[in-house]
CSV table of C-alpha atoms and ligand atoms in Angstrom, one decimal:
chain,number,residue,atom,x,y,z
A,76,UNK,CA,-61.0,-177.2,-72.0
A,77,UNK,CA,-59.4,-178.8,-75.1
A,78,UNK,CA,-60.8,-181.4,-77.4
A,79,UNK,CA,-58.6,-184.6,-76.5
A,80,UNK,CA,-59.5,-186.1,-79.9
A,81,UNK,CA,-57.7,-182.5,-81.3
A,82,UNK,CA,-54.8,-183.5,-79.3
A,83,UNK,CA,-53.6,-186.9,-80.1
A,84,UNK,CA,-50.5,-187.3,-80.5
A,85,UNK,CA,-47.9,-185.3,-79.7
A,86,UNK,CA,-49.8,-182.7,-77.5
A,87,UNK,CA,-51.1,-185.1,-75.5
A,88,UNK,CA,-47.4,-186.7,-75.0
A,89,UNK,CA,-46.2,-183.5,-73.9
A,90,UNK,CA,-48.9,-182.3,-71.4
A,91,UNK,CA,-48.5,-186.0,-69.7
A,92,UNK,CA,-44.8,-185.3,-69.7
A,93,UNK,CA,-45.5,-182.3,-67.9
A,94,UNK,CA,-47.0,-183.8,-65.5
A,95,UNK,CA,-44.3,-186.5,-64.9
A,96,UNK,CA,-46.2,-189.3,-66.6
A,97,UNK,CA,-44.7,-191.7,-68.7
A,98,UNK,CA,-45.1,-191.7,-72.2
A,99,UNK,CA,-47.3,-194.8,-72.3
A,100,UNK,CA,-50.0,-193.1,-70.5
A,101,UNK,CA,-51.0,-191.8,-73.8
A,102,UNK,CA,-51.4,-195.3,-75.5
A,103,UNK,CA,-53.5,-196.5,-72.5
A,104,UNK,CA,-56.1,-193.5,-72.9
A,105,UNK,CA,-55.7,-193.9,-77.1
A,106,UNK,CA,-56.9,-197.6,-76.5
A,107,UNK,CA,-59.4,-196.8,-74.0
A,108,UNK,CA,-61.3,-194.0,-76.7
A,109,UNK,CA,-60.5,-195.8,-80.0
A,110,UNK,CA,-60.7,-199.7,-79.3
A,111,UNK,CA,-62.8,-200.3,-76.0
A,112,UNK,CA,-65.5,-197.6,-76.7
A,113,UNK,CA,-65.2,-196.0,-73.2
A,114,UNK,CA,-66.5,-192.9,-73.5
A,115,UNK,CA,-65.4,-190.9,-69.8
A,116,UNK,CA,-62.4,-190.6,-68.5
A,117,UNK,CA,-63.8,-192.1,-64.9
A,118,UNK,CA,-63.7,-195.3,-66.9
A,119,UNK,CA,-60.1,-195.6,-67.4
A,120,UNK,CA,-59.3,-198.0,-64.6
A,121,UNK,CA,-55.7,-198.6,-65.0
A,122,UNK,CA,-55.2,-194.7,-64.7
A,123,UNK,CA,-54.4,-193.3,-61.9
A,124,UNK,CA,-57.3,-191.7,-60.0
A,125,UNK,CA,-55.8,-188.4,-60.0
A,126,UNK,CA,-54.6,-188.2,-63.4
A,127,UNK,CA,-58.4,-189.3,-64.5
A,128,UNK,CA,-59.2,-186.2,-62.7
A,129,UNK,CA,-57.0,-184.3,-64.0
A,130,UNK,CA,-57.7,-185.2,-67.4
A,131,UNK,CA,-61.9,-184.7,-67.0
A,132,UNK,CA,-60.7,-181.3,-65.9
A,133,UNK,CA,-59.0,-180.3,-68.9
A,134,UNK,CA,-60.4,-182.5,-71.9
A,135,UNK,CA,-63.1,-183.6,-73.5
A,136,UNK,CA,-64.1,-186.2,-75.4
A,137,UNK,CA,-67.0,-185.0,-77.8
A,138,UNK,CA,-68.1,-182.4,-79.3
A,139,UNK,CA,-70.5,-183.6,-81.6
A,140,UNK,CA,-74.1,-185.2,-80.4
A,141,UNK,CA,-76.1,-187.4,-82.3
A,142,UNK,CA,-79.3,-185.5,-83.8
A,143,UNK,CA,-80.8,-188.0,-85.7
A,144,UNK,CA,-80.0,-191.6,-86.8
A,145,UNK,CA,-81.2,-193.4,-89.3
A,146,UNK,CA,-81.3,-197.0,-91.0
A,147,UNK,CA,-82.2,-198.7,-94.3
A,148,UNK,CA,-83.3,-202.1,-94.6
A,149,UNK,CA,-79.8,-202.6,-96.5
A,150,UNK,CA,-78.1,-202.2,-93.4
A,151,UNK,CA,-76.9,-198.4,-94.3
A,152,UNK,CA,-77.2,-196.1,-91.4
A,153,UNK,CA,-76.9,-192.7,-91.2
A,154,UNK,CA,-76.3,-190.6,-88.5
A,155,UNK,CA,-76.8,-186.4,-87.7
A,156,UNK,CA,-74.4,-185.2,-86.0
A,157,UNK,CA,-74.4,-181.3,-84.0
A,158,UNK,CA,-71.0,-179.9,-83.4
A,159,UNK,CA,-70.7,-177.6,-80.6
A,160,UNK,CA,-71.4,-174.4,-82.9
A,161,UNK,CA,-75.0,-175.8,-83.3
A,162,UNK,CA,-73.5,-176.9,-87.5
A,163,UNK,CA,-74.4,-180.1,-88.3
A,164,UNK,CA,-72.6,-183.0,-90.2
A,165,UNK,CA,-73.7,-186.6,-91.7
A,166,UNK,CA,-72.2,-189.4,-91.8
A,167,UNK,CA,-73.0,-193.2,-93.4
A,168,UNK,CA,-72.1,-196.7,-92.1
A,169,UNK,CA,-72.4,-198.7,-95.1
A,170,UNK,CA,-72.4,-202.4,-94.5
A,171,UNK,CA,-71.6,-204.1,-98.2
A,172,UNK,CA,-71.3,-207.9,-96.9
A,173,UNK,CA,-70.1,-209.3,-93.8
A,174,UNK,CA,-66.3,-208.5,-94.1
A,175,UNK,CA,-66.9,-204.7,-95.1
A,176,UNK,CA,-68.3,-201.9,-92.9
A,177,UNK,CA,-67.4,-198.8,-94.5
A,178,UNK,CA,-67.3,-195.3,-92.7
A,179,UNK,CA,-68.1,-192.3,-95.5
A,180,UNK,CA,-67.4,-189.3,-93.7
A,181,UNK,CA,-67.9,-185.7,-94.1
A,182,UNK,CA,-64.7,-183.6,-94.3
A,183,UNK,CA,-66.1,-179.7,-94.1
A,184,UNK,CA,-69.6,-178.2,-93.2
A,185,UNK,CA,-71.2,-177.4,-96.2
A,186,UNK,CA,-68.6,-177.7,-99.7
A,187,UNK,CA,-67.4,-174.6,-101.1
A,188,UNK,CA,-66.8,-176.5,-105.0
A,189,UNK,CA,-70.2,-175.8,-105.8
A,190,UNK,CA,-70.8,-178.4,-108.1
A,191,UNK,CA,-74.4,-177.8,-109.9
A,192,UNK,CA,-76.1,-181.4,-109.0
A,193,UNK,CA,-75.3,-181.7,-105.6
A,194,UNK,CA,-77.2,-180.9,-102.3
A,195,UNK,CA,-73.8,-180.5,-100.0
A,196,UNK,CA,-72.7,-177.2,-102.5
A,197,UNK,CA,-76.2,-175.3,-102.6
A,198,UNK,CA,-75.3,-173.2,-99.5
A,199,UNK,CA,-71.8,-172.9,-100.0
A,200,UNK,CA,-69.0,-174.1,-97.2
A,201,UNK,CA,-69.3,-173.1,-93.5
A,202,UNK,CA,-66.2,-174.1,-91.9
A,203,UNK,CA,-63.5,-176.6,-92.1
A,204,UNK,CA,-63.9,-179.9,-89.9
A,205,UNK,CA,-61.1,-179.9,-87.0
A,206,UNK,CA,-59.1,-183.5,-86.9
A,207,UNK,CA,-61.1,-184.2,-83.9
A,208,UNK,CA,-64.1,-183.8,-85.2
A,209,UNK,CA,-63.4,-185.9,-87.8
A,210,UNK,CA,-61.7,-188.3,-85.6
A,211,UNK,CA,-65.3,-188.0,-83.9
A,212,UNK,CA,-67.4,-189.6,-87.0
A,213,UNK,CA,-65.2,-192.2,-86.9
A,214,UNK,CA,-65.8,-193.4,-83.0
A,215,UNK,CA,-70.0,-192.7,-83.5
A,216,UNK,CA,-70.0,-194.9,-86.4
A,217,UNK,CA,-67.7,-197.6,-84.8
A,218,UNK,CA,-69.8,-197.3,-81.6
A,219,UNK,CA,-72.9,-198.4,-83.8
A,220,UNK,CA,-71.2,-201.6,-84.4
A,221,UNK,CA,-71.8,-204.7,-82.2
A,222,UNK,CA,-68.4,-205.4,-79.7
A,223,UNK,CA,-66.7,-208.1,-82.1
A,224,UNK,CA,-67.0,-205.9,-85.2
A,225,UNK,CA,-64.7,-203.1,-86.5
A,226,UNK,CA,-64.7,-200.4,-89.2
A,227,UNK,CA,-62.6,-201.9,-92.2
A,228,UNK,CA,-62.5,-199.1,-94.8
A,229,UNK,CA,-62.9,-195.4,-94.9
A,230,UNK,CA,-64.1,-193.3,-97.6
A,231,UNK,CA,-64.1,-189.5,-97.2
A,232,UNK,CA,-67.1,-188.7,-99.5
A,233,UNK,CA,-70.0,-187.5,-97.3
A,234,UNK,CA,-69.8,-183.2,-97.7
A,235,UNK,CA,-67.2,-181.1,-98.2
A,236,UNK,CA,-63.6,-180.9,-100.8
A,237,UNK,CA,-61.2,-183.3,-98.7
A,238,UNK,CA,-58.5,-181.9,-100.3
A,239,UNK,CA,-59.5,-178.3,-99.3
A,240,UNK,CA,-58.8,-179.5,-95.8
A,241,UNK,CA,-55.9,-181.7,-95.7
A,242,UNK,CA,-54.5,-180.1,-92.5
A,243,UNK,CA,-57.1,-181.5,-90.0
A,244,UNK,CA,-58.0,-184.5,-92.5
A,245,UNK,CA,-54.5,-185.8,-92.7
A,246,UNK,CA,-53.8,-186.0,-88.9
A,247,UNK,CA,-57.2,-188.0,-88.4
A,248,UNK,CA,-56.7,-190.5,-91.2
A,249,UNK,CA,-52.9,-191.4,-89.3
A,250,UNK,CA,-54.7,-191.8,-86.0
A,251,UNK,CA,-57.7,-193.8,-87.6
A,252,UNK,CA,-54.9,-196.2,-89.9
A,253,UNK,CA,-52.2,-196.5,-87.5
A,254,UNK,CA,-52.4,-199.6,-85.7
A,255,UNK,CA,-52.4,-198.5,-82.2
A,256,UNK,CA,-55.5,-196.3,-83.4
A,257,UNK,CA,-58.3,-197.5,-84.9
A,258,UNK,CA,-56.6,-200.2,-87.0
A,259,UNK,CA,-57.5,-199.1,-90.7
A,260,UNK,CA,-55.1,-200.4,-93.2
A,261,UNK,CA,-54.2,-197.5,-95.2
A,262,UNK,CA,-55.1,-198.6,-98.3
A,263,UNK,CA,-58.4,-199.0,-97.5
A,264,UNK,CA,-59.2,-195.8,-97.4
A,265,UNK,CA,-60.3,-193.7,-100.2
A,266,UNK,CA,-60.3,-189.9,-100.6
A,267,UNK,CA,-62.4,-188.4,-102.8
A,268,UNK,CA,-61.7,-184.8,-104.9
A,269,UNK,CA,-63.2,-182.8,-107.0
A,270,UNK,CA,-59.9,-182.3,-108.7
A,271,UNK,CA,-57.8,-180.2,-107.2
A,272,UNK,CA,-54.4,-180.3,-108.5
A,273,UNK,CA,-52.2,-178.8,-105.9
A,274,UNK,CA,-53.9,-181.2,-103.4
A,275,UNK,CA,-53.5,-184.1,-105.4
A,276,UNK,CA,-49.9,-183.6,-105.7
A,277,UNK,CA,-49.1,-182.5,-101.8
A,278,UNK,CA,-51.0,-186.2,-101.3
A,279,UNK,CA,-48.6,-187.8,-103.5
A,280,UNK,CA,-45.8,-186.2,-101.7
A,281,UNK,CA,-47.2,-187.1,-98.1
A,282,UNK,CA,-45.8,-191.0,-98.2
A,283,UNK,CA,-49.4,-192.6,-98.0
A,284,UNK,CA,-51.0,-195.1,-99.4
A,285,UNK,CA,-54.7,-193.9,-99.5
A,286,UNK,CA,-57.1,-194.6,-102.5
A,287,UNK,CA,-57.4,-191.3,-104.5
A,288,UNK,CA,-61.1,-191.1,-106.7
A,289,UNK,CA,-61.7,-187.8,-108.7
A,290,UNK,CA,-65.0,-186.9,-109.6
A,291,UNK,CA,-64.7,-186.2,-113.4
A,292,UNK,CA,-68.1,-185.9,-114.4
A,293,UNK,CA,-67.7,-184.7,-117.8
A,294,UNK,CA,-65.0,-185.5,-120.5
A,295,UNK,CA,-64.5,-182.1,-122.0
A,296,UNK,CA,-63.9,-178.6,-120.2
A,297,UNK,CA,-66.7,-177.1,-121.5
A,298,UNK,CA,-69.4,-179.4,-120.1
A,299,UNK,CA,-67.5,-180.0,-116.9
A,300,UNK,CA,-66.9,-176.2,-116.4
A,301,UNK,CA,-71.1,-176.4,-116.5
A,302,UNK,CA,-71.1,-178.9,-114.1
A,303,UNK,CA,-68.3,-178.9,-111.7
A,304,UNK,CA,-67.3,-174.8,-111.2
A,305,UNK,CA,-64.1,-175.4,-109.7
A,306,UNK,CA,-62.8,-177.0,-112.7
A,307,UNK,CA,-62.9,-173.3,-114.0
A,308,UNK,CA,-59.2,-171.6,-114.6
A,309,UNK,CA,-57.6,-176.0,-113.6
A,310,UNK,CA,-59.3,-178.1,-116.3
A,311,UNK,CA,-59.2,-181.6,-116.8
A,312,UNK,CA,-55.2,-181.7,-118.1
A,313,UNK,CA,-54.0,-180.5,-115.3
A,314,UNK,CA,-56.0,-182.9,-113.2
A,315,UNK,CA,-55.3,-186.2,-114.5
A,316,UNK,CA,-51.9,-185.0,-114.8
A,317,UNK,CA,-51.5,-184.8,-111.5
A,318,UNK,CA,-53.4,-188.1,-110.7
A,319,UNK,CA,-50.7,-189.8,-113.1
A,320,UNK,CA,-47.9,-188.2,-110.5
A,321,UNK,CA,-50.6,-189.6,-108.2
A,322,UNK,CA,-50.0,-193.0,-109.7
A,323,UNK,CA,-46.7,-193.3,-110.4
A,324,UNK,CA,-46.0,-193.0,-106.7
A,325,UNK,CA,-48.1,-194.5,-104.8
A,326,UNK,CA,-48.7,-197.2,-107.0
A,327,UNK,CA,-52.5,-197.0,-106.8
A,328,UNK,CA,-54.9,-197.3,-109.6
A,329,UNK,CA,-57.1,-193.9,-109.5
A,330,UNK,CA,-60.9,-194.2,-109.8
A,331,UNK,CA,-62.4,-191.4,-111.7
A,332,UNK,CA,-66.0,-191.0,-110.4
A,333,UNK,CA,-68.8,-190.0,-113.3
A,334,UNK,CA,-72.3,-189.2,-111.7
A,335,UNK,CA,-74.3,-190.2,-114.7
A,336,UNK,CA,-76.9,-187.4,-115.0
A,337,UNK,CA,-79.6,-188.1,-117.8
A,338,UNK,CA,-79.4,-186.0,-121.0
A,339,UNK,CA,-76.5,-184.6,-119.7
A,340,UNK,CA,-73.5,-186.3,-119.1
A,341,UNK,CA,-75.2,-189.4,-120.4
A,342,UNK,CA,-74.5,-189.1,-124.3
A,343,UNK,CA,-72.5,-191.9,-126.1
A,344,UNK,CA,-70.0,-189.2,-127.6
A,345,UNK,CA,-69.3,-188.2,-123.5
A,346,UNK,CA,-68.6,-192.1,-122.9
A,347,UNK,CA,-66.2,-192.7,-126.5
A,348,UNK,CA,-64.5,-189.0,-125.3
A,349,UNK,CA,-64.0,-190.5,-121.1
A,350,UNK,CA,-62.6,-193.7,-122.9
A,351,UNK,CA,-60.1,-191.9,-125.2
A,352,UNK,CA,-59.0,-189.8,-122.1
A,353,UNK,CA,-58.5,-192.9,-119.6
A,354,UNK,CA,-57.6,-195.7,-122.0
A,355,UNK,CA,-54.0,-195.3,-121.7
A,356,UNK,CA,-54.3,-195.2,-118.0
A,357,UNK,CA,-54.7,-197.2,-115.2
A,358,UNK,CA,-58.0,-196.3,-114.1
A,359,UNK,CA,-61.3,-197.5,-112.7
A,360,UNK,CA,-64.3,-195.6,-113.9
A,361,UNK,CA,-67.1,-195.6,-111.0
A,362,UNK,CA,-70.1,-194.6,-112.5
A,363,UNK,CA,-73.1,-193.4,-109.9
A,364,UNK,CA,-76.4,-193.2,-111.5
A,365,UNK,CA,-77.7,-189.5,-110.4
A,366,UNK,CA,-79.6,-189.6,-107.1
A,367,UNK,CA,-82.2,-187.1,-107.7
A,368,UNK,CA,-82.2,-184.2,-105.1
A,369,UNK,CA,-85.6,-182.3,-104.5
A,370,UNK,CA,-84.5,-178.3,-105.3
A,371,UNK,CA,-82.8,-179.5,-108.7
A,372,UNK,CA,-83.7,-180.4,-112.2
A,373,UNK,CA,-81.6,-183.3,-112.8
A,374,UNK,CA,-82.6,-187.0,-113.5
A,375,UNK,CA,-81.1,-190.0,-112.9
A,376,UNK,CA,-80.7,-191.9,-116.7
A,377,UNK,CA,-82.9,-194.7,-117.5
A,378,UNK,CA,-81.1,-198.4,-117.3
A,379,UNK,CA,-80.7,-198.4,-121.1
A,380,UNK,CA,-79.1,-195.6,-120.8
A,381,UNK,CA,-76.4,-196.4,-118.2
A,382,UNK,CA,-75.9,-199.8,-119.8
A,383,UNK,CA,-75.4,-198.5,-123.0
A,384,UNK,CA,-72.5,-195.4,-121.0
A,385,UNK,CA,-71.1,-199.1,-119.6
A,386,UNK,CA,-70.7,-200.9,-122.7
A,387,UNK,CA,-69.0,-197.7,-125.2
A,388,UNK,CA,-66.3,-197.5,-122.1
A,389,UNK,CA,-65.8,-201.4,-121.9
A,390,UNK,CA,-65.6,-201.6,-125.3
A,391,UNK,CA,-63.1,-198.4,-125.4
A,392,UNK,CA,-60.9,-200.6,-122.9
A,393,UNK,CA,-62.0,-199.2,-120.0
A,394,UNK,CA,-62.6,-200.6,-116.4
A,395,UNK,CA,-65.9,-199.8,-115.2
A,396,UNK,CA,-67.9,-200.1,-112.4
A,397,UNK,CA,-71.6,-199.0,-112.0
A,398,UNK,CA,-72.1,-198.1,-108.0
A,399,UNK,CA,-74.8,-200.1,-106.3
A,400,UNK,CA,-77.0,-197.3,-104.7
A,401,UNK,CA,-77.3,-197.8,-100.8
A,402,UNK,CA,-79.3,-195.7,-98.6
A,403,UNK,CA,-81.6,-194.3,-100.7
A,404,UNK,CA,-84.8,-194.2,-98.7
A,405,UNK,CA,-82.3,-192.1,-95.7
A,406,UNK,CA,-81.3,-189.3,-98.2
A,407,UNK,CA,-78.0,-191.4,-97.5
A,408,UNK,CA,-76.5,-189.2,-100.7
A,409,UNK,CA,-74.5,-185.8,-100.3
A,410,UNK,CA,-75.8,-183.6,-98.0
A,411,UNK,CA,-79.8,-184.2,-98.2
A,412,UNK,CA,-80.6,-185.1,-94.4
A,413,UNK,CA,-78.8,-181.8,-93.2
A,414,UNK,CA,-80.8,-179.9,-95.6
A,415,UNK,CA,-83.7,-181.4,-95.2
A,416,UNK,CA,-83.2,-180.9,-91.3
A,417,UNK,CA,-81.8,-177.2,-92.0
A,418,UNK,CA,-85.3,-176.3,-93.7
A,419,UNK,CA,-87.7,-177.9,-90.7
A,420,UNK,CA,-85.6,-177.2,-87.8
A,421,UNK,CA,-87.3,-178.8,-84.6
A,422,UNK,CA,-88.3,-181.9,-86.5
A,423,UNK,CA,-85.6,-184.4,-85.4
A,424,UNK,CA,-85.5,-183.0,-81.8
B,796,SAH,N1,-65.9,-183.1,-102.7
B,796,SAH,C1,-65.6,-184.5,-103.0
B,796,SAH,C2,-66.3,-185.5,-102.1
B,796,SAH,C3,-67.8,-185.3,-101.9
B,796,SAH,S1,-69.1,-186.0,-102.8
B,796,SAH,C4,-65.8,-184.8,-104.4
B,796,SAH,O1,-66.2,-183.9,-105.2
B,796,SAH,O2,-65.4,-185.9,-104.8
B,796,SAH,C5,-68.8,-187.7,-103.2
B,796,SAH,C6,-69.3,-188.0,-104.6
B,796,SAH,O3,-70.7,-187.9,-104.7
B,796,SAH,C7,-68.7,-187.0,-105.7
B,796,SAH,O4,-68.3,-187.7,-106.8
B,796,SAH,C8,-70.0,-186.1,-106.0
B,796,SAH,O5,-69.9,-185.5,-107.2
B,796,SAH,C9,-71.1,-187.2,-105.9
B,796,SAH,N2,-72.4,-186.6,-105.8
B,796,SAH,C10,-72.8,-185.4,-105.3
B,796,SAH,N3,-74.1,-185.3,-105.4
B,796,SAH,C11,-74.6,-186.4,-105.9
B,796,SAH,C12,-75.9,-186.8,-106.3
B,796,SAH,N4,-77.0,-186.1,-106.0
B,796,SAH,N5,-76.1,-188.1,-106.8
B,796,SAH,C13,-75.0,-188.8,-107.0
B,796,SAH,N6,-73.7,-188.5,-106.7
B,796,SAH,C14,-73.5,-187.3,-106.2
């Protein structure tokens, strides 16, 4: 058995040409999975019996199940997924207003970067997501949307280094933006890094138009070399070079993500040293006030605090934006409902 959402497109094409189908057998069953929710192959009524037979036979259509799912009065839900090999993923429908329903998905199990302050890094990386799987958070967050509504924008930011996996991420994003797929316009969604250089630039070189946001974290090497391991042996030249190559491209302004840890990053010299390093560049700083996870020592910065951070970058001519926390009372943030689930297993059976 094969996982049809692993095969899409060309493999797909050719075992229906095999079988003396034409070619725009392929779109029916695409529009059947991605835009009318049908979830069995029996369902397919303007397929042939047979081939719907045929098909059940060979494919299927999941691999994940839903483990847990949760929602927060601001309209964020969350859902636990279990892949075949019993791993489990997360991923976060974000509702921000009435035109936006945002899909943040997870890209590996488990992150290999190991960046000190996050839950997603504290047992390391499992496994690389397949494209189908991938493809998979998509259709379970779209399927918790009423008929009449759609996902509009994609952000890969739920676990894992999307960059790390831009072999199975790539083909999933071209199914999810194309418009025989889901429908996404490209520039609506946003991939986020930790900074990895060679990725960056192989993105640059791919001819697409997604959003690129790199978590900086820390102005200097020496502090984000604390912070953010994989900076180790790259540092933060090399990285914004490559998000200028970014830039001059595509065209697209990058957003350099800063979680804003208190005592830590938080210092008015880190904000006057961020400003001097993006002032000359088209960027968007995205600052996300640290969302406290139970196993480590960090603190989110008190509101004086954060303004303060706001007001040296502003006034060191710098875009800024502080990120509105959603989710918070479903451990929406960075891998805390798998571990919380990981610990207790049994308790969202
Ligand atoms: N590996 C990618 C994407 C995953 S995380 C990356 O590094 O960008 C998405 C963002 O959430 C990153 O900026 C990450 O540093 C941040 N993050 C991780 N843990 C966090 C926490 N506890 N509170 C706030 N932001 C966090």
């Amino acid at each position: 058995m094969q996982h049809l959402l692993d095969v899409f497109p060309e493999r797909l094409s050719s075992w229906l040409a095999d079988r003396q189908e034409p070619e725009y057998r392929a779109g029916q069953i695409r529009q059947w999975i991605l835009r009318r929710r049908v979830d069995r192959f029996e369902e397919m009524t303007d397929l042939p019996k047979s081939l719907r037979s045929q098909l059940a036979e060979e494919f299927f259509i999941w691999s994940s199940q839903i483990t847990a799912h949760q929602k927060a009065p601001d309209g964020t839900e969350k859902l636990l997924l279990q892949l075949a090999d019993a791993e489990r993923i997360e991923c976060v429908l974000l509702r921000d207003d009435r035109e936006h329903c945002t899909a943040c998905i997870s890209s590996q199990v488990g992150c290999g970067m190991g960046c000190v302050f996050c839950a997603s890094g504290l047992g390391g990386v499992i496994r690389n997501l397949s494209t189908g799987e991938i493809l998979e958070e998509l259709l379970h967050l779209d399927r918790l949307l009423p008929p009449e509504e759609r996902l509009t924008h994609i952000v890969v930011m739920g676990m894992g280094e999307p960059l790390a996996n831009l072999d199975r991420l790539l083909p999933a994003l071209a199914l999810a933006t194309d418009s025989e797929g889901l429908g996404i316009g490209a520039r609506r969604v946003t991939i986020s890094t930790v900074g990895l250089p060679a990725g960056i630039r192989r993105l640059a070189d791919a001819g697409v138009q997604y959003h690129l946001a790199i978590s900086l974290h820390a102005p200097d090497d020496a502090l984000r070399n604390q912070l953010v391991p994989a900076n180790r042996g790259v540092g933060i030249g090399a990285i914004l070079e490559a998000a200028d190559q970014y830039f001059q491209k595509t065209g697209r302004r990058i957003t350099y993500e800063y979680v804003l840890i208190q005592r830590v990053n938080d210092h008015p010299r880190h904000a006057r040293a961020l400003a001097a390093l993006l002032r000359n560049r088209n960027a968007l700083v995205n600052l996300i006030p640290y969302n406290p996870v139970p196993e480590l020592p960090f603190q989110t910065p008190s509101w004086s605090r954060t303004e303060r951070f706001v007001q040296l970058l502003q006034a060191g001519g710098v875009n800024v934006h502080v990120r509105y926390r959603k989710g918070n009372q479903i451990e929406a943030a960075c891998g805390q409902l798998r571990r919380r689930t990981a610990k207790n297993p049994g308790d969202e059976d």
